[in-house]
Coordinates of C-alpha atoms and ligand atoms in Angstrom, one line a residue:
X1 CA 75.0 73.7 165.5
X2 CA 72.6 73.1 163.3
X3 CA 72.3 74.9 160.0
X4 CA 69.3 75.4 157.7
X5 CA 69.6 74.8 154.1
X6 CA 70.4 78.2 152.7
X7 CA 73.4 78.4 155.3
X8 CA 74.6 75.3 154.1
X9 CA 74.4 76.5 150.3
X10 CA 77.0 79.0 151.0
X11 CA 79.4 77.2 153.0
X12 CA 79.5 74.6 149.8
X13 CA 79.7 77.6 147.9
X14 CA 82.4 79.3 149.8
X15 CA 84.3 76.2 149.4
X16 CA 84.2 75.5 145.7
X17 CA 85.3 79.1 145.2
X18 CA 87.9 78.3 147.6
X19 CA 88.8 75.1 145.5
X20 CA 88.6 76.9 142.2
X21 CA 91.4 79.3 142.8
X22 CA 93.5 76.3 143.4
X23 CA 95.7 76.0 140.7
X24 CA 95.3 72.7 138.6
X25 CA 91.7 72.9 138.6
X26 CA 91.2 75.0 135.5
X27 CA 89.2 71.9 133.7
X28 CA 86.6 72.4 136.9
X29 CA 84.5 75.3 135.6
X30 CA 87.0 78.0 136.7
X31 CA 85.9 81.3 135.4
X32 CA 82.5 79.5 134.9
X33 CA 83.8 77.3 131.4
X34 CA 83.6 73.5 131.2
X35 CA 84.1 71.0 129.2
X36 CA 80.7 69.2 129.3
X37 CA 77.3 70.7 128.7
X38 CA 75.8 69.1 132.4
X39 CA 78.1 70.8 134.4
X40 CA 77.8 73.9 133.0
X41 CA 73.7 73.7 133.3
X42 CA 74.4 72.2 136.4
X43 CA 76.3 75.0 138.3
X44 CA 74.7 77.7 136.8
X45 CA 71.2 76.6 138.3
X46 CA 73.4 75.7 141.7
X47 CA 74.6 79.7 141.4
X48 CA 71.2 81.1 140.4
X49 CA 69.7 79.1 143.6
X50 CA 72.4 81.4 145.6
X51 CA 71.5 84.7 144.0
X52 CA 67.9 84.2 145.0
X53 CA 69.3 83.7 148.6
X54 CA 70.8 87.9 147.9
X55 CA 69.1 91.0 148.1
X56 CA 68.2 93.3 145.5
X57 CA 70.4 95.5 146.6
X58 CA 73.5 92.7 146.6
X59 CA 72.9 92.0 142.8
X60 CA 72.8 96.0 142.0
X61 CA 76.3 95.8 143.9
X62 CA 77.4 91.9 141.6
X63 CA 76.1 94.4 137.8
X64 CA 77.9 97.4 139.2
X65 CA 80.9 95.3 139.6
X66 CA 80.3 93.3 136.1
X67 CA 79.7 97.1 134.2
X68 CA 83.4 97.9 135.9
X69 CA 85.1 95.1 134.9
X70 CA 83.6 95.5 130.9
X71 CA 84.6 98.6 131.0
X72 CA 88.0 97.7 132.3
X73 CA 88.4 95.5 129.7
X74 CA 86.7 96.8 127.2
X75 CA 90.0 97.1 124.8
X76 CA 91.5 94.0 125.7
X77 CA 88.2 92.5 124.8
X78 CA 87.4 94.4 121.6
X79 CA 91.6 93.9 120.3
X80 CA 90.5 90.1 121.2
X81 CA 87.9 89.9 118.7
X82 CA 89.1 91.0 115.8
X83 CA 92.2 89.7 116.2
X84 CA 90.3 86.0 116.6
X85 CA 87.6 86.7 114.2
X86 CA 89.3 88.9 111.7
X87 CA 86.2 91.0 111.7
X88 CA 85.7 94.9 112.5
X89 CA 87.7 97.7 114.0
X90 CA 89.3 97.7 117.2
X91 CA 88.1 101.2 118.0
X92 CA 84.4 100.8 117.1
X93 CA 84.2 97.4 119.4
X94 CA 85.7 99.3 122.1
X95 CA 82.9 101.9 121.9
X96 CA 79.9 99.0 121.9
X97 CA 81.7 97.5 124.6
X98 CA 81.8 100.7 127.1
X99 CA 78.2 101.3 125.6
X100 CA 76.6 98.0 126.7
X101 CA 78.7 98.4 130.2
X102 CA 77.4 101.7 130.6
X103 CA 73.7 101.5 129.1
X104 CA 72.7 98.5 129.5
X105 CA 70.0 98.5 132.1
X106 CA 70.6 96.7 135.7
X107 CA 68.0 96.2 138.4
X108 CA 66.2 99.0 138.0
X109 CA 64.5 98.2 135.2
X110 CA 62.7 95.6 137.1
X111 CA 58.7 97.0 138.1
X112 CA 56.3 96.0 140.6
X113 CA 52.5 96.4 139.3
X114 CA 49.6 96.3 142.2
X115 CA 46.1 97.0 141.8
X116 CA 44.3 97.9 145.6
X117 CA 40.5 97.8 145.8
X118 CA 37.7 96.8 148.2
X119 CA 38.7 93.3 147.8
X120 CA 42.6 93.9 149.2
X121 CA 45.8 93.7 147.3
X122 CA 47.2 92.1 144.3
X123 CA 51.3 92.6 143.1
X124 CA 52.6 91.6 139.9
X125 CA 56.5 90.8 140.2
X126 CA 59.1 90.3 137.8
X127 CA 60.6 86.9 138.8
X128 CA 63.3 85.1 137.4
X129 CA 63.5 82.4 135.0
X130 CA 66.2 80.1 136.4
X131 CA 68.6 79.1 133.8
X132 CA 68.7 81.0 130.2
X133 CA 70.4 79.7 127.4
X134 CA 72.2 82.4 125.1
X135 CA 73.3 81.8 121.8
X136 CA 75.4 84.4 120.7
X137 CA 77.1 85.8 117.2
X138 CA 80.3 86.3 116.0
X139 CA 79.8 89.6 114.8
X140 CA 79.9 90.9 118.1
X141 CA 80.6 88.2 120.5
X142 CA 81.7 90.3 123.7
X143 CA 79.2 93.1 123.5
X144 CA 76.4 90.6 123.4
X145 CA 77.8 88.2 126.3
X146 CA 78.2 91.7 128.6
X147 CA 74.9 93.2 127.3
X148 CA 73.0 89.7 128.0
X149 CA 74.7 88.9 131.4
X150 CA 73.7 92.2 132.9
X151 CA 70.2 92.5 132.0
X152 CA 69.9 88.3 132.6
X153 CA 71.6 88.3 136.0
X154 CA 70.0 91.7 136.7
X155 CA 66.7 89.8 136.5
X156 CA 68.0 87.2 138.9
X157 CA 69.0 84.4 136.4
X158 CA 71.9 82.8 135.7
X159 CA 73.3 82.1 131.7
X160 CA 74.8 79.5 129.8
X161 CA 76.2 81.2 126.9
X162 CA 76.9 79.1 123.9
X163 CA 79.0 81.6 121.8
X164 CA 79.8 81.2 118.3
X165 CA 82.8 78.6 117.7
X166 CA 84.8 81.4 115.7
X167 CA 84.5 83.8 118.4
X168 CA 85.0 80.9 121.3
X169 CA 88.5 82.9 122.8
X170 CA 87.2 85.5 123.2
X171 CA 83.8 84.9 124.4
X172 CA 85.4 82.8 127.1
X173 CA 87.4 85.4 128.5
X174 CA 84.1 87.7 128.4
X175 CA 83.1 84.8 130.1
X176 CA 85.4 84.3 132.9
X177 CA 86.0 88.6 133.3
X178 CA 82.8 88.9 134.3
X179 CA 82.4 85.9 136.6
X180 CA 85.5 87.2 138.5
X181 CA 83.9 90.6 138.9
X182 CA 80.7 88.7 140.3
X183 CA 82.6 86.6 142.7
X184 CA 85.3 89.8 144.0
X185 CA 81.9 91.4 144.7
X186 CA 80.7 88.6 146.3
X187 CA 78.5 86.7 144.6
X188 CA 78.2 83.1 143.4
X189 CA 81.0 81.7 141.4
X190 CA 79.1 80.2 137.7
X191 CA 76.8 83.0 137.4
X192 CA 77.6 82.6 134.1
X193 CA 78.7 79.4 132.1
X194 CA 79.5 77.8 129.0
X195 CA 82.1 75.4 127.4
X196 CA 85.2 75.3 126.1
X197 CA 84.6 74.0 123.0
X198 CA 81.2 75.4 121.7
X199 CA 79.6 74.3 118.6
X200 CA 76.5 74.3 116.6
X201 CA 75.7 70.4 118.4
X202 CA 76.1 72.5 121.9
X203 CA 73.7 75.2 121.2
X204 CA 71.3 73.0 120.0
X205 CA 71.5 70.6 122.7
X206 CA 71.4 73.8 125.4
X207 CA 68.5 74.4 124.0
X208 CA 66.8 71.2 124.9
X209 CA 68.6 71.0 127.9
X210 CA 66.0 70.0 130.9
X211 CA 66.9 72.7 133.1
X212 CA 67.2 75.4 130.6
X213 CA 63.9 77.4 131.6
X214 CA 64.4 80.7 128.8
X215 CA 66.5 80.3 125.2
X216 CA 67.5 83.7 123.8
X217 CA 68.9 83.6 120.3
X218 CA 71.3 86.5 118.7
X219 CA 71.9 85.9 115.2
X220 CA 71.0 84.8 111.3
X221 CA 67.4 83.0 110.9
X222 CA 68.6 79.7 111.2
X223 CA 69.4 80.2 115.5
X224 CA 66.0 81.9 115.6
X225 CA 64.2 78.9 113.7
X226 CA 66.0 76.5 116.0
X227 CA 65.1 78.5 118.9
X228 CA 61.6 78.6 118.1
X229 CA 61.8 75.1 117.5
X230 CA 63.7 74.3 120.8
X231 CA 59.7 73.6 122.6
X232 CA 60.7 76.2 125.2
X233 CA 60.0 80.2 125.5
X234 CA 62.5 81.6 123.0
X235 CA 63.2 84.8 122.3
X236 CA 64.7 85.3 119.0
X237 CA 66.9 88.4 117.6
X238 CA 67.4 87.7 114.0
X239 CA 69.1 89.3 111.1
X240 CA 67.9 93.0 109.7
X241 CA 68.7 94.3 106.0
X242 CA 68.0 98.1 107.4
X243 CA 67.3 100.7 104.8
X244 CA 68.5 104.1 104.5
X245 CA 66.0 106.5 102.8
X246 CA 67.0 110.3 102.1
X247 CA 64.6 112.7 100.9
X248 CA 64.7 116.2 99.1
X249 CA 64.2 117.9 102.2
X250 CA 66.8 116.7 104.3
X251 CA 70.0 118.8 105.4
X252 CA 72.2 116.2 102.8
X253 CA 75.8 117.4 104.3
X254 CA 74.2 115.9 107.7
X255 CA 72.8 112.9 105.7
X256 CA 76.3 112.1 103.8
X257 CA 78.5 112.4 107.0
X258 CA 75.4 110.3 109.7
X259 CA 75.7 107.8 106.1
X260 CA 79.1 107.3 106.2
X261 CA 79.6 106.9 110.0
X262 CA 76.3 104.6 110.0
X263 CA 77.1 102.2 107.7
X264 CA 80.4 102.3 108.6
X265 CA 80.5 101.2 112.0
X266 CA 82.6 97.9 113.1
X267 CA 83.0 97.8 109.3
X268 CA 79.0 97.4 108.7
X269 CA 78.7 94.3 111.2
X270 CA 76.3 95.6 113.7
X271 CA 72.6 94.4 112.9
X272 CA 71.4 97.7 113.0
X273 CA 73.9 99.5 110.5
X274 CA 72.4 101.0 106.9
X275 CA 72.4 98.4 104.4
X276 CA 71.1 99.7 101.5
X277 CA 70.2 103.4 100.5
X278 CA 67.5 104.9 98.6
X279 CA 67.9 108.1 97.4
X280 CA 65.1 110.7 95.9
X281 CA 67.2 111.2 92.3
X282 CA 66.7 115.4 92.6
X283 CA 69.0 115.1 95.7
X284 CA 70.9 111.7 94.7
X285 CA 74.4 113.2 93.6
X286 CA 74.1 115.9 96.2
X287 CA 73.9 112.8 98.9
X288 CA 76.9 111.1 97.2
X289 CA 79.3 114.0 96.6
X290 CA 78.7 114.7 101.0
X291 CA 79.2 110.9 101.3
X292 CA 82.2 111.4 99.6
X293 CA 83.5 114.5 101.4
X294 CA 83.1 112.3 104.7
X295 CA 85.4 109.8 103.7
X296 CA 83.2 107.4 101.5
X297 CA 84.9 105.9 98.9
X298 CA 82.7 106.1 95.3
X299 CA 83.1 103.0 93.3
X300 CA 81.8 103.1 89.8
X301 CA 82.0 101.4 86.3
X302 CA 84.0 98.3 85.9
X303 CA 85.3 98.6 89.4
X304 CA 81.9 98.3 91.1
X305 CA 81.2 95.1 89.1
X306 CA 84.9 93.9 90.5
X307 CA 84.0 94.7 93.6
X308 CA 80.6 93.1 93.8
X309 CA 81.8 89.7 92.0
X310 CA 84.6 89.7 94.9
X311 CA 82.5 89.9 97.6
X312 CA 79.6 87.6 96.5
X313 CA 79.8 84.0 96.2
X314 CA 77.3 81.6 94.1
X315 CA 76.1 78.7 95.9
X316 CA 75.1 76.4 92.8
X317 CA 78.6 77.7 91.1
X318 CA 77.5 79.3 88.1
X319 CA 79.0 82.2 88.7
X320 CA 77.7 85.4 90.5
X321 CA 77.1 87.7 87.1
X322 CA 74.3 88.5 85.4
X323 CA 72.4 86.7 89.0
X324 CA 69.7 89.6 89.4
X325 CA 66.1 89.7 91.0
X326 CA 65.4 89.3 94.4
X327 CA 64.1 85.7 94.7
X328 CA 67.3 84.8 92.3
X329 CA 69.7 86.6 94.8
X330 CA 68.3 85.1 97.6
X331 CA 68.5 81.8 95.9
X332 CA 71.5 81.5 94.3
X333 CA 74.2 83.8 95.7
X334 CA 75.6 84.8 100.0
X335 CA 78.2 86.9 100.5
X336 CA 81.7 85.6 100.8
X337 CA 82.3 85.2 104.6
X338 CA 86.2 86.0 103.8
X339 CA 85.0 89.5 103.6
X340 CA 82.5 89.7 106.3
X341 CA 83.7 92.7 108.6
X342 CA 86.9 93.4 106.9
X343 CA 87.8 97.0 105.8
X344 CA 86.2 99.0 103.0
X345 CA 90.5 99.5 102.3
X346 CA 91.1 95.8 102.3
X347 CA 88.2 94.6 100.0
X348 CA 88.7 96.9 97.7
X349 CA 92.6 96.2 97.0
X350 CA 91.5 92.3 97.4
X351 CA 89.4 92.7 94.2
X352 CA 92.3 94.8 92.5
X353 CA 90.5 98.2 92.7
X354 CA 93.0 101.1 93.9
X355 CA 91.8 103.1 97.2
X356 CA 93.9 105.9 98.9
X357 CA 93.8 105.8 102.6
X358 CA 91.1 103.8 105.1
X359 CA 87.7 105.3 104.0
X360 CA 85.0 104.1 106.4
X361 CA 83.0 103.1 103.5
X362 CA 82.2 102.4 100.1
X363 CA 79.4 103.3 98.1
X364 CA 78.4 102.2 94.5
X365 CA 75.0 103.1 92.6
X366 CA 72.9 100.1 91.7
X367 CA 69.6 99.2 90.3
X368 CA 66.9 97.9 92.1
X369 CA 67.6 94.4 91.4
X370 CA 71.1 94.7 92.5
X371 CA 72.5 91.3 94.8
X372 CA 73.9 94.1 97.7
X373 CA 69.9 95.5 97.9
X374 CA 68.9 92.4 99.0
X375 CA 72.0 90.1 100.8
X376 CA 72.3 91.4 104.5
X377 CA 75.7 92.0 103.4
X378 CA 77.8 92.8 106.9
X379 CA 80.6 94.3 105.2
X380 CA 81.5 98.4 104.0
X381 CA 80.3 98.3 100.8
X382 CA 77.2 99.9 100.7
X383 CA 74.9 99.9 98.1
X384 CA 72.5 103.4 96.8
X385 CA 69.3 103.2 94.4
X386 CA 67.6 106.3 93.3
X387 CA 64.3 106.6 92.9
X388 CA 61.5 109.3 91.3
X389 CA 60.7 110.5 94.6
X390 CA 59.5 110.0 98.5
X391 CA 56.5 108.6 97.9
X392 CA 58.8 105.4 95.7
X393 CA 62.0 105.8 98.4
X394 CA 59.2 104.9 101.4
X395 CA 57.7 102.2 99.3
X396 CA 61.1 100.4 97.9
X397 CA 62.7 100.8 101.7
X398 CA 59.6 98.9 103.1
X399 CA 60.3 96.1 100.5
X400 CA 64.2 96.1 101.0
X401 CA 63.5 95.6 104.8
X402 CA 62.1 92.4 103.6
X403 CA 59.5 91.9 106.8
X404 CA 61.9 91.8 109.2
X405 CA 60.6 94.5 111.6
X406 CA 64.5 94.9 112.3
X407 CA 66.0 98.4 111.6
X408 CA 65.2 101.8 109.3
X409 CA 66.3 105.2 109.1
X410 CA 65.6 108.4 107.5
X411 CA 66.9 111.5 106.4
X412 CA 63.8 114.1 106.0
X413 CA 62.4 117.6 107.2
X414 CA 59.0 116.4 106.7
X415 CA 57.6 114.8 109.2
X416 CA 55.1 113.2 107.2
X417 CA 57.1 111.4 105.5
X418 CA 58.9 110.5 108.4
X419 CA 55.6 108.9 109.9
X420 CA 54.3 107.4 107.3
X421 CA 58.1 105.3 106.6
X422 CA 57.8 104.8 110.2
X423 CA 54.4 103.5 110.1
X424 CA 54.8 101.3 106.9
X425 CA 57.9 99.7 108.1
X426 CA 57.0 98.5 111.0
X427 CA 60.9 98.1 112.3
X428 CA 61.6 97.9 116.1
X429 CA 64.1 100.5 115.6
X430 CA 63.4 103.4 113.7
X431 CA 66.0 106.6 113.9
X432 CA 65.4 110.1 112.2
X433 CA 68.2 112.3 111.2
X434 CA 71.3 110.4 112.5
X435 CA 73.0 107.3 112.4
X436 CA 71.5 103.9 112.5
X437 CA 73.5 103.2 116.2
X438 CA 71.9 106.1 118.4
X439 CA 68.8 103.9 117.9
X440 CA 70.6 101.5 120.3
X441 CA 71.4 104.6 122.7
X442 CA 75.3 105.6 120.9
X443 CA 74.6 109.2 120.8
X444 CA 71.0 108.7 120.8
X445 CA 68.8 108.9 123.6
X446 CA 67.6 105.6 125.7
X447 CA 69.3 102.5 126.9
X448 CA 71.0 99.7 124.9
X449 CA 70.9 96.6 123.5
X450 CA 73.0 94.1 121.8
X451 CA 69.5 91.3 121.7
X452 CA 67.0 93.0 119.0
X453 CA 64.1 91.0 119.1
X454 CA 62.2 91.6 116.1
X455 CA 60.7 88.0 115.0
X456 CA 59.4 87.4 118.5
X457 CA 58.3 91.0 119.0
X458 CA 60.1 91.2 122.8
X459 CA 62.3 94.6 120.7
X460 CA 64.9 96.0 122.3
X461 CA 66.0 93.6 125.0
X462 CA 66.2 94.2 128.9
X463 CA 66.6 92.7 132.4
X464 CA 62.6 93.1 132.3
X465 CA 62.2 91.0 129.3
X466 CA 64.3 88.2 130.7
X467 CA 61.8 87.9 133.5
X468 CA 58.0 85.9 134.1
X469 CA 55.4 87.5 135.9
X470 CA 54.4 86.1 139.2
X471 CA 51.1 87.8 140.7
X472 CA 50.6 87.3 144.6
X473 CA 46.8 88.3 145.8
X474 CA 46.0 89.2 149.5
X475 CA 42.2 89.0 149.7
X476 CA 40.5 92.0 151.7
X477 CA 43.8 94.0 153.4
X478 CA 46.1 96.1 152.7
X479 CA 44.2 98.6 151.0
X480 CA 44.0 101.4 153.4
X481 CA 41.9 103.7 151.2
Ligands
NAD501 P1 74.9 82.9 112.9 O1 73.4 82.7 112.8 O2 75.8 82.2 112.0 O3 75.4 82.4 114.4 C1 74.8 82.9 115.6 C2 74.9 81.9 116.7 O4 74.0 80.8 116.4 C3 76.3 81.2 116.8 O5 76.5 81.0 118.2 C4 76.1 79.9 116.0 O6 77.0 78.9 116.5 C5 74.6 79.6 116.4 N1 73.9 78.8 115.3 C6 73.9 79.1 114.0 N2 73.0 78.3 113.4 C7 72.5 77.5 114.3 C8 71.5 76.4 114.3 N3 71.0 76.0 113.2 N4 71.2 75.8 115.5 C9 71.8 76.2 116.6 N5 72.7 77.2 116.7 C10 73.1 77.8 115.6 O7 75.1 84.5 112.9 P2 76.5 85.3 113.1 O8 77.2 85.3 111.8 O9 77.2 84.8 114.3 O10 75.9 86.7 113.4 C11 75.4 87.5 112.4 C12 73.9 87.5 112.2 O11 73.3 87.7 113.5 C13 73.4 88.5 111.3 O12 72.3 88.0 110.5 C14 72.9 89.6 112.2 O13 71.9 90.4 111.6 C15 72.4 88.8 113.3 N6 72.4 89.6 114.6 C16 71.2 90.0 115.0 C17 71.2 90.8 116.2 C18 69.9 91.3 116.8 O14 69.9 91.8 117.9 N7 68.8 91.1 116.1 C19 72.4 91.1 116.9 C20 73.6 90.6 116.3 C21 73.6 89.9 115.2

């Protein structure tokens, strides 16, 4: 018997996942993680060359299966992560992890275009890339590796992920959990790949890896510079600084409590949560007194100024006081990574400040040239500046953003000032009256996303944005009309 080349794909296939549950061969790419950059490239193309050889409606069955096992192991995952990177709560990743297995969007999101006429019919299709490159963050290493393999293998590609070396436990087991869930639903084994030991080196050598088609960056600018330095299509989700702007017609009990739960989610990590608010002064204590009776913590005096010398470090050391202005913040000072994602409870009694209970937050007012207005800070301690009014709130917010066209919201009634913060900021994500994380679809309308492209301008990542367009002309048939 003779068989044609397809066929013989999947007997080789059906006997390396035969050999890879033999014990012994864990250094093999078991669980789809080796130790050398080629062979991870390597069987990844081999699997995406299989799960071109499936159906559609096979690869809905391989997501359904991968959205089951996140979910699954959606604590184990989450308890994994802080635990290995000391950053966030336990309780929040386990909510971004169900989310992303739940919202993220599978085949579905895929859409034929045609165009009939007198001269026939043309289709547009959304076709795979091959092999995508992922670089992803620490701050939230297993909801972007289950967000990206979904909507990546949902388009029909497979992924090398090269995960953030702080994160590397945990994204490998991401890794491997959703490999296994591929392969029980039968599927190709090395969907998705990466390496054992990941590094900075390894990203940037994934990047310019031959048979890396797509690079997709997740992260602070210098990933996104590299990627869009890398000579292939890159899509690039950088860092946001998003501003929070209340005005005096807002419903401020609603305002303190969204505030609160906001900026406080995974202890400030996500890209998306507040970073700085700006207050209209007439309703400026108001705000603060609700922010307090929703569990922020108010730090004023001598104990903001501990606070913020704790959590800043200067790079040239001279000392983070009396370092003010944006371009000498920028310059100068980055926050201290020992805080990044730690509890507003645990920062606080680091710098010596006493704090009763675990508030989600803490709040201090600042001036405009303050270092926390300006430092994407990733941490509960959440700067406020009041200004004269809305028209001063929409303009400072747009410069706080800094360009990034990342993430804003808004408190208001007015829906002029709404639209005109909206239409000023230019952010991919913009979110009215609620916290900055129903923008990504927690308790907000619309899908998710852990991948926000904002320098590239792709926005709110899906399987359709992980695809190239491939148009198919049949000249003078098929139109019936
Ligand atoms: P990071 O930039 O330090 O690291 C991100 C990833 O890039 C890691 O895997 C790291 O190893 C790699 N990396 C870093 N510099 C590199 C370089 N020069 N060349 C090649 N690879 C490099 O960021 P992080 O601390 O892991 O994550 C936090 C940052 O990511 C924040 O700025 C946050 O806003 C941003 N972020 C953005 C999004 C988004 O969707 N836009 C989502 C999550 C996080």
């Amino acid at each position: 018997m003779e068989l044609n080349e397809r066929e013989l794909t999947q007997v080789v296939l059906r006997v390396l996942d035969q050999m890879q549950q033999q014990p012994g061969l864990k250094d093999a790419g078991v669980g789809g993680v080796f130790s050398r950059l080629d062979d991870a490239v390597g069987a990844a193309a081999f699997a995406q060359e299989q799960l071109s050889t499936l159906s559609r409606e096979r690869r809905g069955e391989l997501i359904s299966s991968m959205r089951q096992a996140a979910l699954r192991d959606a604590a184990l995952l989450a308890e994994m992560a802080v635990r290995e990177t000391g950053m966030g709560r336990v309780q929040d990743k386990v909510a971004e992890h169900r989310l992303v297995a739940a919202k993220t969007p599978g085949i579905e999101d895929l859409e034929t275009g045609a165009w009939s006429g007198d001269h026939g019919l043309t289709t547009v299709e959304m076709a795979p890339f091959g092999v995508i490159g992922a670089i992803t963050p620490v701050t939230n290493p297993a909801a972007t590796i289950i967000n990206n393999a979904i909507g990546m293998i949902a388009a029909g590609n497979a992924v090398v992920f090269s995960p953030h070396p702080s994160a590397k436990v945990t994204s490998r087991r991401a890794v491997e959990i959703l490999n296994q869930a591929i392969v029980e639903a039968g599927g190709p084994a090395n969907l998705l790949t990466s390496v054992a030991d990941p590094s900075i080196e390894f990203a940037e050598a994934l990047m310019h890896h031959p048979r890396v088609s797509l690079v997709v960056a997740t992260g602070g600018p210098g990933v996104v510079r590299a990627a869009l330095s890398s000579g292939k299509k890159a899509i690039g989700a950088g860092a946001g600084n998003p501003p929070a702007v209340v005005d005096d017609t807002c419903d401020l009990s609603k305002a303190g409590r969204d505030l609160v739960l906001g900026a406080g989610l995974d202890n400030n990590l996500p890209c998306i949560a507040e970073k700085v608010i700006v207050v209209v002064d007439q309703v400026a204590d108001a705000l603060m007194t609700a922010m307090e009776q929703n569990g922020g913590w108010r730090l004023a005096g001598a104990d903001a100024d501990t606070v913020t010398d704790r959590i800043l470090t200067d790079k040239e050391g001279q000392g983070a006081r009396g370092c003010s202005g944006r371009e000498q913040v920028m310059k100068r000072l980055a926050v201290d990574k020992r805080y990044v994602g730690k509890t507003a409870n645990f920062i606080l009694r680091e710098a010596g400040v006493r704090v009763a209970g675990d508030p989600r937050i803490a709040f201090l007012e600042v001036g405009r040239e303050h270092p926390l207005v300006w430092l994407e800070q990733m941490l509960p301690v959440i700067p406020v500046v009041r200004v004269p009014d809305v028209q001063e709130a929409i303009r400072f917010g747009v410069e706080v953003e800094q360009g990034r066209r990342h993430t804003a919201t808004m408190w208001s009634r007015n829906v002029d000032h709404m639209t005109q913060l909206a239409r000023a900021i230019k952010s991919t994500i913009f979110v009215k009256n609620g916290p900055s994380y129903a923008g990504i679809g927690l308790g907000g309308e619309g899908f998710t996303s852990f991948t926000i492209a904002g320098p590239t301008g792709e926005g709110i990542t899906s399987a359709r944005t992980f695809t190239r367009r491939r148009r198919c002309t049949l000249v003078d048939a098929f139109s019936i009309v």
